[in-house]
mmCIF file of C-alpha atoms and ligand atoms in Angstrom:
data_model
loop_
_atom_site.group_PDB
_atom_site.id
_atom_site.type_symbol
_atom_site.label_atom_id
_atom_site.label_comp_id
_atom_site.label_asym_id
_atom_site.label_seq_id
_atom_site.Cartn_x
_atom_site.Cartn_y
_atom_site.Cartn_z
ATOM 1 C CA MET A 101 140.194 13.830 -33.564
ATOM 2 C CA LEU A 102 143.043 15.030 -35.725
ATOM 3 C CA LEU A 103 146.544 13.630 -35.347
ATOM 4 C CA ALA A 104 149.198 16.177 -36.342
ATOM 5 C CA ILE A 105 152.725 14.817 -36.853
ATOM 6 C CA ASP A 106 155.790 17.055 -37.043
ATOM 7 C CA CYS A 107 158.937 15.110 -38.022
ATOM 8 C CA GLY A 108 162.126 17.071 -37.581
ATOM 9 C CA ASN A 109 165.629 15.792 -38.193
ATOM 10 C CA THR A 110 166.040 15.116 -34.457
ATOM 11 C CA ASN A 111 162.565 14.611 -33.001
ATOM 12 C CA THR A 112 159.119 13.560 -34.149
ATOM 13 C CA VAL A 113 156.141 14.998 -32.296
ATOM 14 C CA PHE A 114 152.579 13.643 -32.420
ATOM 15 C CA SER A 115 149.838 15.996 -31.153
ATOM 16 C CA ILE A 116 146.141 15.281 -30.808
ATOM 17 C CA TRP A 117 143.756 18.089 -31.740
ATOM 18 C CA ASP A 118 140.193 17.661 -30.486
ATOM 19 C CA GLY A 119 138.753 20.401 -32.705
ATOM 20 C CA GLU A 120 139.381 23.189 -30.206
ATOM 21 C CA LYS A 121 142.653 22.477 -28.482
ATOM 22 C CA PHE A 122 145.631 20.133 -28.335
ATOM 23 C CA LEU A 123 145.050 17.413 -25.746
ATOM 24 C CA PHE A 124 148.727 16.394 -25.437
ATOM 25 C CA SER A 125 151.914 15.789 -27.416
ATOM 26 C CA LEU A 126 154.095 12.710 -27.667
ATOM 27 C CA ARG A 127 157.756 13.052 -28.640
ATOM 28 C CA THR A 128 160.099 10.423 -30.001
ATOM 29 C CA SER A 129 163.429 10.515 -31.800
ATOM 30 C CA THR A 130 163.203 10.560 -35.591
ATOM 31 C CA GLU A 131 164.298 7.195 -37.003
ATOM 32 C CA TYR A 132 163.309 6.107 -40.467
ATOM 33 C CA GLN A 133 163.794 2.435 -39.469
ATOM 34 C CA ARG A 134 160.922 2.643 -36.966
ATOM 35 C CA THR A 135 158.120 0.468 -38.292
ATOM 36 C CA ALA A 136 154.371 1.099 -38.308
ATOM 37 C CA ASP A 137 153.959 -1.516 -35.568
ATOM 38 C CA GLN A 138 156.605 0.091 -33.395
ATOM 39 C CA TYR A 139 154.825 3.428 -33.737
ATOM 40 C CA PHE A 140 151.614 1.760 -32.666
ATOM 41 C CA VAL A 141 153.038 0.178 -29.490
ATOM 42 C CA TRP A 142 154.438 3.559 -28.457
ATOM 43 C CA TRP A 143 151.238 5.394 -29.410
ATOM 44 C CA ASP A 144 148.893 2.949 -27.697
ATOM 45 C CA THR A 145 150.891 2.958 -24.438
ATOM 46 C CA LEU A 146 151.199 6.718 -24.196
ATOM 47 C CA THR A 147 147.669 7.639 -25.254
ATOM 48 C CA ARG A 148 146.411 5.289 -22.499
ATOM 49 C CA HIS A 149 148.795 6.962 -20.090
ATOM 50 C CA HIS A 150 147.086 10.249 -20.977
ATOM 51 C CA GLY A 151 143.677 8.687 -20.340
ATOM 52 C CA LEU A 152 142.595 8.005 -23.926
ATOM 53 C CA VAL A 153 141.910 4.390 -24.832
ATOM 54 C CA ARG A 154 142.141 3.898 -28.613
ATOM 55 C CA PRO A 155 141.200 7.509 -29.485
ATOM 56 C CA GLU A 156 139.183 7.774 -32.668
ATOM 57 C CA ILE A 157 141.482 9.444 -35.172
ATOM 58 C CA THR A 158 139.563 10.830 -38.133
ATOM 59 C CA GLY A 159 142.359 12.718 -39.870
ATOM 60 C CA VAL A 160 146.149 12.806 -40.013
ATOM 61 C CA VAL A 161 148.363 15.649 -41.228
ATOM 62 C CA ILE A 162 152.147 15.253 -41.506
ATOM 63 C CA SER A 163 155.085 17.599 -42.016
ATOM 64 C CA SER A 164 158.372 15.773 -42.428
ATOM 65 C CA THR A 165 161.831 17.187 -43.030
ATOM 66 C CA VAL A 166 163.039 13.585 -43.389
ATOM 67 C CA PRO A 167 161.380 12.141 -46.510
ATOM 68 C CA ARG A 168 162.251 8.541 -45.614
ATOM 69 C CA VAL A 169 160.168 8.442 -42.418
ATOM 70 C CA VAL A 170 156.940 9.218 -44.247
ATOM 71 C CA PHE A 171 156.621 5.705 -45.665
ATOM 72 C CA ASN A 172 156.289 3.989 -42.278
ATOM 73 C CA LEU A 173 154.055 6.767 -40.947
ATOM 74 C CA ARG A 174 151.727 6.187 -43.896
ATOM 75 C CA VAL A 175 151.656 2.460 -43.149
ATOM 76 C CA PHE A 176 150.957 3.270 -39.473
ATOM 77 C CA THR A 177 147.983 5.546 -40.168
ATOM 78 C CA ASP A 178 146.600 3.207 -42.822
ATOM 79 C CA ARG A 179 146.936 0.031 -40.739
ATOM 80 C CA TYR A 180 145.724 1.385 -37.406
ATOM 81 C CA PHE A 181 143.324 4.198 -38.321
ATOM 82 C CA GLY A 182 142.385 3.325 -41.907
ATOM 83 C CA ILE A 183 143.460 6.837 -42.902
ATOM 84 C CA ARG A 184 145.443 8.351 -45.750
ATOM 85 C CA PRO A 185 147.409 11.225 -44.270
ATOM 86 C CA LEU A 186 147.643 14.719 -45.709
ATOM 87 C CA VAL A 187 151.375 15.288 -46.263
ATOM 88 C CA VAL A 188 152.616 18.882 -46.495
ATOM 89 C CA GLY A 189 154.725 19.395 -49.600
ATOM 90 C CA LYS A 190 152.861 16.790 -51.670
ATOM 91 C CA PRO A 191 150.944 18.250 -54.630
ATOM 92 C CA GLU A 192 147.569 17.184 -53.196
ATOM 93 C CA CYS A 193 148.154 19.263 -50.052
ATOM 94 C CA LEU A 194 147.046 22.846 -50.696
ATOM 95 C CA LEU A 195 148.536 25.767 -48.772
ATOM 96 C CA PRO A 196 146.613 28.883 -47.751
ATOM 97 C CA VAL A 197 149.670 31.038 -48.559
ATOM 98 C CA GLY A 198 151.843 31.427 -51.641
ATOM 99 C CA VAL A 199 155.451 30.285 -52.021
ATOM 100 C CA ARG A 200 157.737 32.612 -53.971
ATOM 101 C CA VAL A 201 161.233 31.111 -54.247
ATOM 102 C CA ASP A 202 163.617 30.058 -57.024
ATOM 103 C CA ALA A 203 162.076 27.540 -59.423
ATOM 104 C CA GLY A 204 162.832 23.955 -58.422
ATOM 105 C CA THR A 205 163.601 24.778 -54.760
ATOM 106 C CA GLN A 206 162.256 22.247 -52.263
ATOM 107 C CA VAL A 207 161.357 24.345 -49.232
ATOM 108 C CA GLY A 208 161.370 22.423 -45.946
ATOM 109 C CA PRO A 209 157.740 21.626 -45.100
ATOM 110 C CA ASP A 210 158.287 22.768 -41.493
ATOM 111 C CA ARG A 211 159.158 26.216 -42.819
ATOM 112 C CA LEU A 212 155.998 26.369 -44.936
ATOM 113 C CA VAL A 213 153.918 25.198 -41.975
ATOM 114 C CA ASN A 214 155.493 27.823 -39.707
ATOM 115 C CA THR A 215 154.739 30.500 -42.289
ATOM 116 C CA VAL A 216 151.089 29.435 -42.512
ATOM 117 C CA ALA A 217 150.800 29.477 -38.715
ATOM 118 C CA GLY A 218 152.579 32.795 -38.372
ATOM 119 C CA TYR A 219 150.367 34.491 -40.963
ATOM 120 C CA ASP A 220 147.237 33.036 -39.370
ATOM 121 C CA LYS A 221 148.200 34.277 -35.903
ATOM 122 C CA TYR A 222 149.971 37.565 -36.607
ATOM 123 C CA GLY A 223 149.293 38.595 -40.206
ATOM 124 C CA GLY A 224 151.957 39.336 -42.830
ATOM 125 C CA ASP A 225 155.471 40.829 -42.842
ATOM 126 C CA LEU A 226 156.927 38.316 -40.416
ATOM 127 C CA ILE A 227 160.240 36.752 -39.538
ATOM 128 C CA ILE A 228 159.784 33.363 -37.851
ATOM 129 C CA VAL A 229 162.832 32.025 -36.044
ATOM 130 C CA ASP A 230 162.634 28.296 -35.254
ATOM 131 C CA PHE A 231 165.240 26.614 -33.052
ATOM 132 C CA GLY A 232 165.346 22.996 -34.149
ATOM 133 C CA THR A 233 168.161 20.861 -35.531
ATOM 134 C CA ALA A 234 168.839 23.922 -37.670
ATOM 135 C CA THR A 235 168.012 27.503 -36.687
ATOM 136 C CA THR A 236 165.777 28.742 -39.475
ATOM 137 C CA PHE A 237 164.416 32.156 -40.339
ATOM 138 C CA ASP A 238 161.288 32.020 -42.460
ATOM 139 C CA VAL A 239 160.117 35.242 -44.056
ATOM 140 C CA ALA A 240 156.424 35.840 -44.730
ATOM 141 C CA ASP A 241 155.509 38.654 -47.117
ATOM 142 C CA LYS A 242 152.654 41.116 -46.617
ATOM 143 C CA ASP A 243 150.181 38.591 -48.088
ATOM 144 C CA GLY A 244 151.572 35.723 -45.997
ATOM 145 C CA ALA A 245 153.564 34.134 -48.827
ATOM 146 C CA TYR A 246 156.768 32.348 -47.924
ATOM 147 C CA ILE A 247 159.472 34.335 -49.721
ATOM 148 C CA GLY A 248 162.618 32.679 -48.367
ATOM 149 C CA GLY A 249 164.797 33.090 -45.336
ATOM 150 C CA VAL A 250 167.951 31.886 -43.665
ATOM 151 C CA ILE A 251 169.277 28.500 -42.523
ATOM 152 C CA ALA A 252 171.924 28.505 -39.780
ATOM 153 C CA PRO A 253 173.299 25.598 -37.722
ATOM 154 C CA GLY A 254 171.177 24.647 -34.732
ATOM 155 C CA VAL A 255 172.276 25.502 -31.204
ATOM 156 C CA ASN A 256 172.742 21.912 -30.027
ATOM 157 C CA LEU A 257 174.365 20.981 -33.331
ATOM 158 C CA SER A 258 176.938 23.758 -32.889
ATOM 159 C CA LEU A 259 177.758 22.619 -29.368
ATOM 160 C CA GLU A 260 178.060 19.051 -30.589
ATOM 161 C CA ALA A 261 180.329 20.121 -33.455
ATOM 162 C CA LEU A 262 182.723 21.858 -31.040
ATOM 163 C CA HIS A 263 182.876 18.745 -28.888
ATOM 164 C CA MET A 264 183.396 16.432 -31.882
ATOM 165 C CA ALA A 265 186.120 18.492 -33.510
ATOM 166 C CA ALA A 266 188.221 19.516 -30.513
ATOM 167 C CA ALA A 267 189.772 16.869 -28.278
ATOM 168 C CA ALA A 268 189.765 19.070 -25.164
ATOM 169 C CA LEU A 269 186.199 20.386 -25.479
ATOM 170 C CA PRO A 270 183.580 18.430 -23.526
ATOM 171 C CA HIS A 271 179.943 17.890 -24.333
ATOM 172 C CA VAL A 272 178.006 20.768 -22.763
ATOM 173 C CA ASP A 273 174.372 21.788 -22.652
ATOM 174 C CA ILE A 274 173.177 25.221 -23.666
ATOM 175 C CA THR A 275 172.362 27.556 -20.823
ATOM 176 C CA HIS A 276 172.321 31.250 -20.108
ATOM 177 C CA PRO A 277 175.810 32.090 -18.800
ATOM 178 C CA ASP A 278 176.064 34.674 -16.034
ATOM 179 C CA HIS A 279 179.126 36.285 -17.595
ATOM 180 C CA VAL A 280 180.343 36.802 -21.121
ATOM 181 C CA ILE A 281 183.942 36.189 -20.077
ATOM 182 C CA GLY A 282 184.062 32.498 -19.249
ATOM 183 C CA THR A 283 186.519 31.492 -16.529
ATOM 184 C CA ASN A 284 186.480 27.766 -17.373
ATOM 185 C CA THR A 285 186.110 25.722 -20.546
ATOM 186 C CA VAL A 286 182.420 24.955 -20.128
ATOM 187 C CA ALA A 287 181.572 28.590 -19.345
ATOM 188 C CA CYS A 288 183.603 29.752 -22.364
ATOM 189 C CA MET A 289 181.712 27.386 -24.660
ATOM 190 C CA GLN A 290 178.340 28.320 -23.206
ATOM 191 C CA SER A 291 179.115 31.987 -23.638
ATOM 192 C CA GLY A 292 180.229 31.497 -27.225
ATOM 193 C CA ILE A 293 177.053 29.695 -28.152
ATOM 194 C CA PHE A 294 174.551 31.720 -26.123
ATOM 195 C CA TRP A 295 175.822 35.209 -26.946
ATOM 196 C CA GLY A 296 176.829 34.103 -30.432
ATOM 197 C CA TYR A 297 173.220 33.118 -31.160
ATOM 198 C CA VAL A 298 171.845 36.288 -29.599
ATOM 199 C CA GLY A 299 174.083 38.213 -32.010
ATOM 200 C CA LEU A 300 173.098 35.989 -34.923
ATOM 201 C CA ILE A 301 169.398 36.486 -34.310
ATOM 202 C CA LYS A 302 169.701 40.263 -33.912
ATOM 203 C CA GLU A 303 171.948 40.760 -36.924
ATOM 204 C CA ILE A 304 170.020 38.526 -39.293
ATOM 205 C CA SER A 305 166.653 39.981 -38.216
ATOM 206 C CA ALA A 306 167.931 43.530 -38.722
ATOM 207 C CA ARG A 307 169.285 42.728 -42.171
ATOM 208 C CA ILE A 308 166.100 40.954 -43.240
ATOM 209 C CA LYS A 309 164.051 43.992 -42.161
ATOM 210 C CA GLN A 310 166.344 46.319 -44.073
ATOM 211 C CA GLU A 311 166.150 44.196 -47.213
ATOM 212 C CA HIS A 312 162.381 43.725 -46.919
ATOM 213 C CA GLY A 313 161.812 47.459 -46.492
ATOM 214 C CA ARG A 314 158.644 47.249 -44.382
ATOM 215 C CA PRO A 315 158.189 46.961 -40.616
ATOM 216 C CA MET A 316 158.217 43.309 -39.583
ATOM 217 C CA LYS A 317 157.373 41.305 -36.511
ATOM 218 C CA VAL A 318 159.909 38.733 -35.268
ATOM 219 C CA ILE A 319 158.396 35.552 -33.839
ATOM 220 C CA GLY A 320 160.439 32.937 -31.967
ATOM 221 C CA THR A 321 159.432 29.278 -31.682
ATOM 222 C CA GLY A 322 160.988 25.872 -30.948
ATOM 223 C CA GLY A 323 162.467 24.270 -27.853
ATOM 224 C CA LEU A 324 165.176 26.823 -27.149
ATOM 225 C CA ALA A 325 163.319 30.032 -27.994
ATOM 226 C CA PRO A 326 162.191 30.655 -24.379
ATOM 227 C CA LEU A 327 165.763 30.365 -23.089
ATOM 228 C CA PHE A 328 166.888 33.173 -25.383
ATOM 229 C CA GLN A 329 163.807 35.282 -24.938
ATOM 230 C CA SER A 330 163.934 35.185 -21.144
ATOM 231 C CA HIS A 331 167.522 36.400 -20.924
ATOM 232 C CA ALA A 332 168.038 38.536 -24.014
ATOM 233 C CA PRO A 333 164.775 39.548 -25.663
ATOM 234 C CA VAL A 334 165.361 38.993 -29.357
ATOM 235 C CA PHE A 335 161.761 38.427 -30.524
ATOM 236 C CA ASP A 336 158.632 40.539 -30.513
ATOM 237 C CA GLU A 337 156.680 37.435 -29.527
ATOM 238 C CA PHE A 338 157.309 33.859 -28.492
ATOM 239 C CA ALA A 339 154.904 31.371 -30.076
ATOM 240 C CA ASP A 340 154.541 28.009 -28.418
ATOM 241 C CA GLU A 341 153.780 25.083 -30.746
ATOM 242 C CA LEU A 342 153.732 27.217 -33.874
ATOM 243 C CA THR A 343 154.345 24.242 -36.186
ATOM 244 C CA MET A 344 151.433 22.318 -34.662
ATOM 245 C CA HIS A 345 149.171 25.340 -35.084
ATOM 246 C CA GLY A 346 150.198 25.476 -38.748
ATOM 247 C CA LEU A 347 149.427 21.795 -39.285
ATOM 248 C CA VAL A 348 145.892 22.265 -37.940
ATOM 249 C CA THR A 349 145.441 25.392 -40.096
ATOM 250 C CA ILE A 350 146.562 23.513 -43.208
ATOM 251 C CA TRP A 351 144.248 20.614 -42.373
ATOM 252 C CA ALA A 352 141.281 22.979 -41.971
ATOM 253 C CA TYR A 353 142.118 24.733 -45.244
ATOM 254 C CA ASN A 354 142.256 21.434 -47.153
ATOM 255 C CA LYS A 355 138.976 20.380 -45.597
ATOM 256 C CA GLU A 356 137.417 23.649 -46.802
ATOM 257 C CA GLN A 357 138.844 23.097 -50.284
ATOM 258 C CA GLY A 358 137.594 19.517 -50.351
ATOM 259 C CA THR A 359 141.007 17.888 -50.713
ATOM 260 C CA VAL A 360 140.568 15.774 -47.537
HETATM 261 N N1 ATP B 106 167.474 24.156 -21.793
HETATM 262 C C1 ATP B 106 167.657 23.252 -22.774
HETATM 263 N N2 ATP B 106 168.853 22.678 -22.956
HETATM 264 C C2 ATP B 106 169.067 21.782 -23.960
HETATM 265 N N3 ATP B 106 168.110 21.400 -24.817
HETATM 266 C C3 ATP B 106 166.902 21.928 -24.661
HETATM 267 C C4 ATP B 106 166.594 22.879 -23.648
HETATM 268 N N4 ATP B 106 165.290 23.234 -23.760
HETATM 269 C C5 ATP B 106 164.815 22.526 -24.811
HETATM 270 N N5 ATP B 106 165.783 21.741 -25.334
HETATM 271 C C6 ATP B 106 165.707 20.839 -26.504
HETATM 272 O O1 ATP B 106 164.823 21.356 -27.429
HETATM 273 C C7 ATP B 106 164.154 20.253 -28.038
HETATM 274 C C8 ATP B 106 162.824 20.714 -28.559
HETATM 275 O O2 ATP B 106 163.070 21.515 -29.657
HETATM 276 P P1 ATP B 106 162.303 21.408 -31.008
HETATM 277 O O3 ATP B 106 161.226 20.395 -30.951
HETATM 278 O O4 ATP B 106 161.945 22.779 -31.374
HETATM 279 O O5 ATP B 106 163.438 20.939 -31.993
HETATM 280 P P2 ATP B 106 164.214 19.566 -32.082
HETATM 281 O O6 ATP B 106 163.299 18.458 -31.784
HETATM 282 O O7 ATP B 106 165.473 19.669 -31.291
HETATM 283 O O8 ATP B 106 164.640 19.622 -33.603
HETATM 284 P P3 ATP B 106 163.839 19.137 -34.910
HETATM 285 O O9 ATP B 106 162.459 19.708 -34.814
HETATM 286 O O10 ATP B 106 164.649 19.708 -36.017
HETATM 287 O O11 ATP B 106 163.847 17.650 -34.850
HETATM 288 C C9 ATP B 106 164.005 19.222 -26.951
HETATM 289 O O12 ATP B 106 164.077 17.916 -27.473
HETATM 290 C C10 ATP B 106 165.220 19.474 -26.088
HETATM 291 O O13 ATP B 106 166.245 18.557 -26.421
HETATM 292 C C1 PAU B 107 166.259 23.528 -42.764
HETATM 293 C C2 PAU B 107 165.516 22.348 -42.147
HETATM 294 C C3 PAU B 107 166.480 21.208 -41.887
HETATM 295 C C4 PAU B 107 164.912 22.830 -40.805
HETATM 296 O O1 PAU B 107 164.184 21.835 -40.196
HETATM 297 C C5 PAU B 107 164.347 21.893 -43.065
HETATM 298 O O2 PAU B 107 163.439 22.926 -43.220
HETATM 299 C C6 PAU B 107 164.847 21.457 -44.425
HETATM 300 O O3 PAU B 107 165.335 20.361 -44.577
HETATM 301 N N1 PAU B 107 164.687 22.348 -45.442
HETATM 302 C C7 PAU B 107 165.028 22.085 -46.820
HETATM 303 C C8 PAU B 107 165.688 23.247 -47.479
HETATM 304 C C9 PAU B 107 164.935 24.566 -47.400
HETATM 305 O O4 PAU B 107 164.037 24.747 -46.582
HETATM 306 O O5 PAU B 107 165.237 25.455 -48.201
HETATM 307 K K1 K B 108 160.899 21.693 -35.134
#
């Protein structure tokens, strides 16, 4: 079985791929101090909970937006599975799509993985909007190459920033507000964030399409994509677990090329 690990700035997700489907996902906060042994205790408890006792892991693929966490993940996979992971962004990890950006730019591996997944599922000329710690727009060209995009603050980060910077603004959770005109502080903040992001997504997508000059499909993914899509359709499609799909695709490609 393949273990796919997606480390974001907020959360780290482990998913087990049995060759045909994902069996389940485990989510933990991203902390570079977490040791290999701590990962194992967590892993062993939760895989048992899902009915797998010491699953036989034969491959590991990692995408990490936090370079520091990779060290302990490497120790974890080496110590407990005897495996050297394939790490997206490292020179030995080949990508099935091109990357055409300014020389010397370090593209976030999650964005490359999303682009690979998007191209595999939908073909080229895509805008992939991912709601994580940041809200990112990844643009895939006709041939699937990653050609750049947009980085905006994440939804929860924006709410947190309002709370941190203004003494009278509480911590609130994102939700779909019934009205645009808020009649209390929480409703005002929820409206600002929800409708503000709807506007952001529409405006940025429209401008990307104009600049790109060819019809494009807009794909939404990440924890908060369904909330937006269900109340204010801003995507052509919602893709669940797009990053995980990309990790499996990259693993399969490297297997084909003989790099793993
Ligand atoms: N209705 C909701 N209200 C608040 N948060 C939500 C809601 N639905 C999902 N989430 C959040 O979305 C997160 C899942 O999003 P996702 O995995 O795409 O990104 P992330 O883990 O927040 O960021 P990153 O991948 O950058 O670490 C969950 O951890 C949860 O906190
Ligand atoms: C933008 C984030 C934080 C989104 O997870 C990540 O992709 C990242 O750290 N990117 C590096 C810069 C870039 O992608 O251009
Ligand atoms: K993510």
